[in-house]
Short mmCIF file of C-alpha atoms and ligand atoms in Angstrom, two decimals:
data_model
loop_
_atom_site.label_atom_id
_atom_site.label_comp_id
_atom_site.label_asym_id
_atom_site.label_seq_id
_atom_site.Cartn_x
_atom_site.Cartn_y
_atom_site.Cartn_z
CA MET A 179 122.76 92.42 40.21
CA ILE A 180 124.74 89.25 39.52
CA SER A 181 126.99 88.27 42.40
CA LYS A 182 130.70 88.53 41.78
CA LEU A 183 132.73 85.51 42.75
CA ARG A 184 136.45 86.27 42.80
CA LYS A 185 138.30 83.01 42.17
CA SER A 186 141.57 81.85 43.73
CA ALA A 187 144.21 79.80 41.89
CA LYS A 188 142.31 76.62 42.70
CA ASN A 189 139.22 78.08 41.10
CA THR A 190 137.40 78.39 44.41
CA PRO A 191 136.10 81.87 45.20
CA THR A 192 138.00 83.80 47.87
CA HIS A 193 135.53 86.68 48.05
CA LEU A 194 131.87 87.07 47.46
CA THR A 195 130.43 90.51 46.71
CA ILE A 196 126.63 90.57 46.83
CA THR A 197 123.77 93.03 47.21
CA GLN A 198 123.28 93.77 50.91
CA PRO A 199 120.90 91.18 52.43
CA ASP A 200 117.80 91.78 54.56
CA ASP A 201 116.54 89.67 57.44
CA TRP A 202 112.87 88.85 56.85
CA HIS A 203 112.23 87.54 60.40
CA VAL A 204 113.98 88.70 63.55
CA HIS A 205 113.27 89.26 67.26
CA VAL A 206 115.15 92.29 68.55
CA ARG A 207 113.26 92.47 71.88
CA ASP A 208 112.87 95.73 73.83
CA SER A 209 114.52 97.97 76.46
CA GLU A 210 118.04 96.91 77.57
CA MET A 211 117.99 93.71 75.53
CA LEU A 212 117.03 95.69 72.41
CA ALA A 213 120.01 98.00 72.88
CA ALA A 214 122.28 95.01 73.41
CA VAL A 215 121.23 92.93 70.39
CA VAL A 216 119.92 95.15 67.58
CA ASN A 217 123.30 96.20 66.23
CA PHE A 218 124.23 92.60 65.47
CA THR A 219 121.40 92.70 62.94
CA ALA A 220 121.98 96.29 61.77
CA ARG A 221 125.68 95.50 61.12
CA GLN A 222 124.90 92.97 58.38
CA PHE A 223 121.40 93.68 57.11
CA GLY A 224 119.86 96.68 55.37
CA ARG A 225 116.30 95.99 56.56
CA ALA A 226 114.61 93.54 58.86
CA ILE A 227 111.07 92.38 59.52
CA ILE A 228 110.69 92.97 63.25
CA MET A 229 108.63 90.41 65.11
CA PRO A 230 105.88 91.91 67.32
CA ASN A 231 105.86 89.33 70.16
CA LEU A 232 106.75 91.72 72.96
CA ALA A 233 104.93 91.56 76.28
CA PRO A 234 102.39 93.07 75.66
CA PRO A 235 102.50 92.43 71.89
CA ILE A 236 102.43 95.14 69.21
CA THR A 237 98.79 95.31 68.17
CA SER A 238 98.31 98.94 67.11
CA ALA A 239 99.93 101.30 64.65
CA GLN A 240 100.78 103.65 67.50
CA ALA A 241 102.59 100.89 69.44
CA ALA A 242 104.49 99.92 66.27
CA ARG A 243 105.49 103.54 65.63
CA GLU A 244 106.82 103.88 69.17
CA TYR A 245 108.64 100.53 68.98
CA ARG A 246 110.22 101.57 65.67
CA THR A 247 111.42 104.80 67.31
CA ARG A 248 112.99 102.81 70.17
CA ILE A 249 114.69 100.48 67.68
CA LEU A 250 116.10 103.36 65.65
CA ALA A 251 117.33 105.04 68.83
CA ALA A 252 119.20 101.84 69.73
CA VAL A 253 120.84 101.44 66.29
CA ASP A 254 124.40 102.72 66.08
CA GLU A 255 124.55 105.76 63.80
CA LYS A 256 127.20 104.11 61.63
CA HIS A 257 124.57 101.65 60.36
CA ASP A 258 121.98 102.46 57.70
CA PHE A 259 119.23 100.15 58.91
CA THR A 260 115.47 100.15 58.37
CA PRO A 261 113.18 98.20 60.71
CA LEU A 262 110.00 96.99 59.00
CA MET A 263 107.24 96.68 61.55
CA THR A 264 104.61 93.98 61.94
CA CYS A 265 101.27 93.76 63.70
CA TYR A 266 100.54 90.87 66.05
CA LEU A 267 97.16 89.37 65.22
CA THR A 268 94.73 88.68 68.05
CA ASP A 269 91.22 87.21 68.00
CA ASN A 270 89.58 90.60 68.19
CA ILE A 271 91.96 92.90 66.35
CA ASP A 272 90.23 95.56 64.27
CA PRO A 273 90.83 95.27 60.50
CA LYS A 274 90.58 99.09 60.27
CA GLU A 275 93.59 99.49 62.55
CA ILE A 276 95.60 97.20 60.30
CA GLU A 277 94.47 98.89 57.10
CA ALA A 278 95.27 102.34 58.50
CA GLY A 279 98.70 101.23 59.82
CA PHE A 280 99.55 99.73 56.43
CA ALA A 281 98.35 102.83 54.54
CA GLN A 282 100.46 105.05 56.81
CA GLY A 283 103.57 102.94 56.09
CA VAL A 284 103.88 101.83 59.71
CA PHE A 285 102.97 98.17 59.25
CA THR A 286 104.67 96.15 56.54
CA ALA A 287 102.91 92.88 57.41
CA CYS A 288 100.86 91.02 60.05
CA LYS A 289 102.13 88.09 62.09
CA LEU A 290 99.88 85.17 62.95
CA TYR A 291 100.83 83.24 66.07
CA PRO A 292 98.47 80.43 66.95
CA ALA A 293 97.74 81.02 70.67
CA GLY A 294 100.26 79.19 72.83
CA ALA A 295 102.58 78.19 69.95
CA THR A 296 105.75 79.90 71.17
CA THR A 297 107.37 82.68 73.26
CA ASN A 298 104.83 85.42 74.12
CA SER A 299 102.04 83.96 72.01
CA ASP A 300 99.37 83.87 74.72
CA HIS A 301 97.46 86.65 72.98
CA GLY A 302 97.62 84.83 69.66
CA VAL A 303 94.73 83.63 67.52
CA THR A 304 92.66 80.76 68.98
CA ASP A 305 90.71 80.00 65.80
CA ILE A 306 91.59 81.20 62.32
CA GLN A 307 87.90 81.95 61.63
CA ASN A 308 88.14 84.75 64.20
CA ILE A 309 90.42 86.75 61.91
CA TYR A 310 88.68 86.13 58.58
CA PRO A 311 87.62 89.81 58.29
CA VAL A 312 91.27 90.79 58.83
CA LEU A 313 92.50 88.35 56.20
CA GLU A 314 89.92 89.69 53.74
CA THR A 315 91.22 93.20 54.33
CA MET A 316 94.84 92.12 53.96
CA GLN A 317 94.11 90.27 50.73
CA ARG A 318 92.37 93.35 49.34
CA ILE A 319 95.16 95.79 50.22
CA GLY A 320 98.05 93.44 49.31
CA MET A 321 99.44 93.22 52.84
CA PRO A 322 101.53 90.11 53.59
CA LEU A 323 100.49 87.60 56.26
CA LEU A 324 103.42 85.99 58.10
CA ILE A 325 102.56 82.68 59.70
CA HIS A 326 104.05 80.74 62.58
CA GLY A 327 102.83 77.45 61.17
CA GLU A 328 102.34 75.06 64.07
CA VAL A 329 99.17 73.66 65.59
CA THR A 330 99.09 73.85 69.36
CA ASP A 331 96.85 70.90 70.24
CA ALA A 332 98.40 68.98 73.11
CA ASP A 333 97.61 65.67 71.44
CA ILE A 334 99.73 66.48 68.37
CA ASP A 335 103.34 65.40 68.73
CA ILE A 336 105.69 68.40 68.76
CA PHE A 337 107.57 67.08 65.73
CA ASP A 338 104.32 66.84 63.73
CA ARG A 339 102.91 70.27 64.52
CA GLU A 340 104.07 71.97 61.32
CA ALA A 341 102.90 69.17 59.03
CA VAL A 342 99.49 69.05 60.74
CA PHE A 343 99.23 72.85 60.51
CA ILE A 344 99.59 72.57 56.73
CA GLU A 345 96.73 70.06 56.54
CA ARG A 346 94.39 71.76 58.98
CA VAL A 347 95.06 75.50 58.71
CA MET A 348 97.45 76.55 55.96
CA SER A 349 95.54 74.73 53.19
CA LYS A 350 92.33 76.37 54.37
CA ILE A 351 93.80 79.88 54.43
CA ILE A 352 95.15 79.46 50.93
CA LYS A 353 91.88 78.08 49.62
CA ASP A 354 89.75 80.81 51.22
CA PHE A 355 92.15 83.67 50.39
CA PRO A 356 93.73 82.65 47.09
CA ALA A 357 95.32 86.06 46.47
CA LEU A 358 96.64 86.68 50.00
CA LYS A 359 100.42 87.17 50.10
CA THR A 360 101.59 84.65 52.67
CA VAL A 361 104.97 83.81 54.15
CA PHE A 362 105.29 80.45 55.87
CA GLU A 363 107.88 81.49 58.45
CA HIS A 364 110.94 79.46 59.53
CA ILE A 365 109.91 76.27 57.79
CA THR A 366 111.35 73.04 59.18
CA THR A 367 109.84 70.19 57.18
CA LYS A 368 109.89 68.64 53.73
CA GLN A 369 106.09 68.93 53.81
CA ALA A 370 106.40 72.71 54.10
CA VAL A 371 108.96 72.88 51.29
CA ASP A 372 106.66 70.83 49.05
CA PHE A 373 103.61 72.87 50.02
CA VAL A 374 105.30 76.16 49.20
CA GLN A 375 106.71 74.85 45.94
CA GLU A 376 103.32 73.57 44.82
CA SER A 377 101.45 76.76 45.78
CA GLY A 378 101.09 79.94 43.71
CA ALA A 379 103.58 82.79 43.50
CA ASN A 380 101.90 84.55 46.44
CA ILE A 381 103.15 81.85 48.86
CA ALA A 382 106.77 81.97 50.03
CA ALA A 383 108.83 80.81 53.01
CA THR A 384 111.72 81.94 55.16
CA ILE A 385 114.47 79.53 56.22
CA THR A 386 116.71 80.06 59.27
CA PRO A 387 120.46 79.41 59.42
CA HIS A 388 120.08 76.89 62.22
CA HIS A 389 117.48 74.68 60.54
CA LEU A 390 119.90 74.34 57.63
CA VAL A 391 122.72 73.24 59.96
CA TYR A 392 121.41 70.70 62.48
CA ASN A 393 118.66 68.13 62.87
CA ARG A 394 116.72 67.03 65.94
CA SER A 395 119.33 64.46 67.01
CA ALA A 396 121.84 67.27 67.52
CA ILE A 397 119.65 68.73 70.27
CA PHE A 398 120.27 65.56 72.29
CA ALA A 399 123.81 64.64 71.17
CA GLY A 400 125.96 63.96 74.25
CA GLY A 401 123.30 65.41 76.57
CA ILE A 402 120.54 67.97 76.17
CA ASN A 403 121.63 71.15 74.42
CA PRO A 404 119.22 73.97 75.30
CA HIS A 405 120.90 76.41 72.91
CA LEU A 406 119.66 74.39 69.94
CA TYR A 407 116.09 74.45 71.22
CA CYS A 408 113.83 76.73 69.23
CA LEU A 409 110.32 76.66 67.82
CA PRO A 410 109.49 75.20 65.45
CA ILE A 411 111.86 72.52 66.74
CA ALA A 412 114.39 71.00 64.32
CA LYS A 413 113.16 67.83 62.65
CA ARG A 414 114.73 64.64 61.20
CA GLU A 415 117.69 64.71 58.82
CA LEU A 416 115.51 64.21 55.73
CA HIS A 417 113.78 67.50 56.52
CA ARG A 418 117.05 69.37 56.99
CA LEU A 419 118.20 68.07 53.60
CA ALA A 420 114.95 69.24 51.99
CA LEU A 421 115.45 72.71 53.48
CA ARG A 422 119.04 72.89 52.21
CA LYS A 423 117.89 71.89 48.75
CA ALA A 424 115.10 74.50 48.77
CA ALA A 425 117.29 77.34 50.08
CA THR A 426 120.04 76.69 47.54
CA SER A 427 117.70 75.88 44.62
CA GLY A 428 117.51 79.42 43.29
CA SER A 429 113.71 79.41 43.68
CA SER A 430 112.44 82.88 44.51
CA LYS A 431 109.90 81.35 46.91
CA PHE A 432 112.57 80.83 49.57
CA PHE A 433 114.41 83.61 51.34
CA LEU A 434 116.46 84.54 54.35
CA GLY A 435 114.83 84.95 57.77
CA THR A 436 117.09 84.27 60.72
CA ASP A 437 114.44 84.02 63.46
CA SER A 438 117.24 85.22 65.73
CA ALA A 439 115.61 85.01 69.17
CA PRO A 440 117.93 85.97 72.03
CA HIS A 441 117.38 84.76 75.57
CA SER A 442 119.83 85.11 78.45
CA VAL A 443 121.93 82.09 79.36
CA GLU A 444 119.88 81.73 82.58
CA ALA A 445 116.61 81.69 80.63
CA LYS A 446 117.98 78.98 78.29
CA GLN A 447 119.81 76.82 80.85
CA SER A 448 116.84 76.41 83.13
CA ALA A 449 114.46 73.70 84.30
CA CYS A 450 112.03 75.16 81.76
CA GLY A 451 114.28 76.71 79.13
CA CYS A 452 113.06 79.25 76.58
CA ALA A 453 112.85 78.51 72.86
CA GLY A 454 115.07 80.55 70.55
CA VAL A 455 118.48 80.55 68.87
CA PHE A 456 120.54 83.75 68.88
CA ASN A 457 122.05 83.65 65.42
CA ALA A 458 122.15 87.35 64.47
CA PRO A 459 125.85 87.94 65.29
CA TYR A 460 127.17 85.53 62.62
CA ALA A 461 124.10 85.00 60.48
CA LEU A 462 125.70 85.64 57.09
CA GLU A 463 128.77 83.59 58.01
CA SER A 464 126.46 80.66 58.79
CA TYR A 465 124.42 80.93 55.59
CA ALA A 466 127.58 81.34 53.47
CA ALA A 467 129.12 78.21 55.01
CA THR A 468 125.95 76.24 54.20
CA PHE A 469 125.74 77.51 50.62
CA ASP A 470 129.46 76.74 50.14
CA GLN A 471 128.98 73.17 51.42
CA GLU A 472 126.17 72.79 48.90
CA ASN A 473 128.33 74.21 46.09
CA ALA A 474 125.75 76.93 45.69
CA LEU A 475 127.53 80.19 46.53
CA ASP A 476 126.14 81.57 43.28
CA LYS A 477 122.64 81.16 44.74
CA LEU A 478 123.34 83.02 48.00
CA GLU A 479 122.58 86.50 46.66
CA GLY A 480 119.13 85.49 45.43
CA PHE A 481 118.22 83.84 48.73
CA ALA A 482 119.70 86.53 50.99
CA SER A 483 119.17 89.74 49.05
CA LEU A 484 116.78 89.49 46.10
CA HIS A 485 113.90 87.05 46.65
CA GLY A 486 112.70 88.75 49.84
CA PRO A 487 112.42 92.29 48.43
CA HIS A 488 110.80 90.88 45.29
CA PHE A 489 108.12 89.14 47.35
CA TYR A 490 107.48 92.22 49.51
CA GLY A 491 107.40 94.50 46.46
CA LEU A 492 110.50 96.46 47.50
CA GLU A 493 113.70 97.31 45.67
CA PRO A 494 116.80 95.34 46.65
CA ASN A 495 119.30 97.30 48.76
CA LYS A 496 121.67 99.59 46.85
CA CYS A 497 124.81 98.66 48.81
CA LYS A 498 126.98 95.61 48.34
CA ILE A 499 128.56 93.55 51.08
CA VAL A 500 131.68 91.43 51.03
CA LEU A 501 132.13 87.94 52.42
CA GLU A 502 135.67 86.57 52.50
CA ARG A 503 136.81 82.97 52.60
CA THR A 504 138.64 83.35 55.90
CA ASN A 505 138.17 81.37 59.07
CA ILE A 506 136.32 83.08 61.85
CA GLU A 507 136.18 81.83 65.42
CA ILE A 508 132.75 82.27 66.89
CA PRO A 509 132.93 83.25 70.57
CA LYS A 510 131.47 80.75 73.03
CA THR A 511 129.52 83.47 74.82
CA LEU A 512 128.69 87.12 74.33
CA ASP A 513 128.48 89.49 77.30
CA ILE A 514 125.13 91.14 77.03
CA MET A 515 123.60 93.40 79.67
CA ASP A 516 124.83 91.93 82.96
CA THR A 517 124.69 88.36 81.69
CA GLN A 518 125.65 86.28 78.66
CA ILE A 519 123.94 85.00 75.57
CA ILE A 520 125.28 81.96 73.74
CA PRO A 521 125.46 82.71 70.00
CA PHE A 522 124.66 80.08 67.40
CA HIS A 523 127.89 78.25 66.40
CA GLY A 524 129.50 79.42 69.69
CA GLY A 525 132.98 77.87 70.00
CA GLU A 526 133.07 76.74 66.34
CA VAL A 527 135.12 77.96 63.40
CA LEU A 528 133.28 78.99 60.22
CA GLY A 529 135.00 79.33 56.84
CA TRP A 530 133.43 82.62 55.66
CA THR A 531 133.71 86.03 57.27
CA PHE A 532 131.53 89.08 56.70
CA THR A 533 134.02 91.89 56.17
CA GLY A 534 131.66 94.82 55.69
CA ILE A 535 129.51 96.97 53.45
CA LEU A 536 130.90 98.64 50.33
CA SER A 537 129.72 102.23 50.11
C1 NCD R 177 110.89 83.04 69.35
C2 NCD R 177 111.11 84.00 70.51
O1 NCD R 177 111.86 83.64 71.45
O2 NCD R 177 110.54 85.09 70.48
N1 NCD R 177 111.42 81.75 69.68
C3 NCD R 177 111.79 80.77 68.81
O3 NCD R 177 112.10 79.67 69.25
N2 NCD R 177 111.85 80.99 67.52
C4 NCD R 177 109.46 82.99 68.99
C5 NCD R 177 109.20 82.33 67.67
O4 NCD R 177 109.49 82.87 66.63
O5 NCD R 177 108.65 81.20 67.67
ZN1 ZN R 178 110.38 84.03 65.30
#
């Protein structure tokens, strides 16, 4: 399972062959958008944790089963891709529904959105106490809880919402459910890195490609850049550096989750633009470039392909993929449906290219 680095004359690797990665946090949407975006994920990843924030959200095993069927129908038959479904937690969701969905192998995990935190989170949880019976059930059956970790109080500054969530909510969940498997999703702060590192083995975190690449100043550099706006919003440079250190540390508590969240160019470039970065098309290229800059290519396989399955109690994928040290030009826009979506890194050149899956 050790990644193979093929070295060039200058002793820098020219190829990287690693176990096929999984994406532990992705939004593939529904209907036409689903058909247009899902193969970007299925092309690179063996499995993906599918976010349930559709409108209406996925709150029953039956809805998840039907959504999974729609996803599989949209995946090109040349890809061997497994969607792992999640249940969207609401204030009054029935723990029995969750337990049954998990037992039937429909639900892999539950997603907690604090109400109002992000795109399609209106049905989210208004007070964590409301779902204590659900959390008790999940702890008992070993079902992971995936958390969007931001408070939503209007008086808390947007850049502080993750740190305050740790103090007010996350610490309480961990204290009251010490054995609950919990993933702190798309972490953006040094406080979150420290919290995860200091917690037990049942607490892990996903890290996106974009939070490793830019800080909050980049969103406003030379004018407002709506394509870098996502939630949780990028923070100061010190936080980005803490995330890069955590992702490349080799710690099994940190793993890949793109949070790829496509919105049309009109929805992004609007008077009230949507949150979300569409990074699925060149996700592995982005992570590889970051790990290379950190001199940590030998840590990429753990982060991308091994730590996630280990946390979820699954085997790593059997296939290998190859990344090549070759420049790749990222298109400025992608034609999707009858509009465009701007991919992350659009218009840039990255130094690593995903060349395919070895069968
Ligand atoms: C996500 C979306 O658009 O669904 N947006 C985002 O900025 N990440 C929702 C989410 O994960 O917060
Ligand atoms: Zn997300």
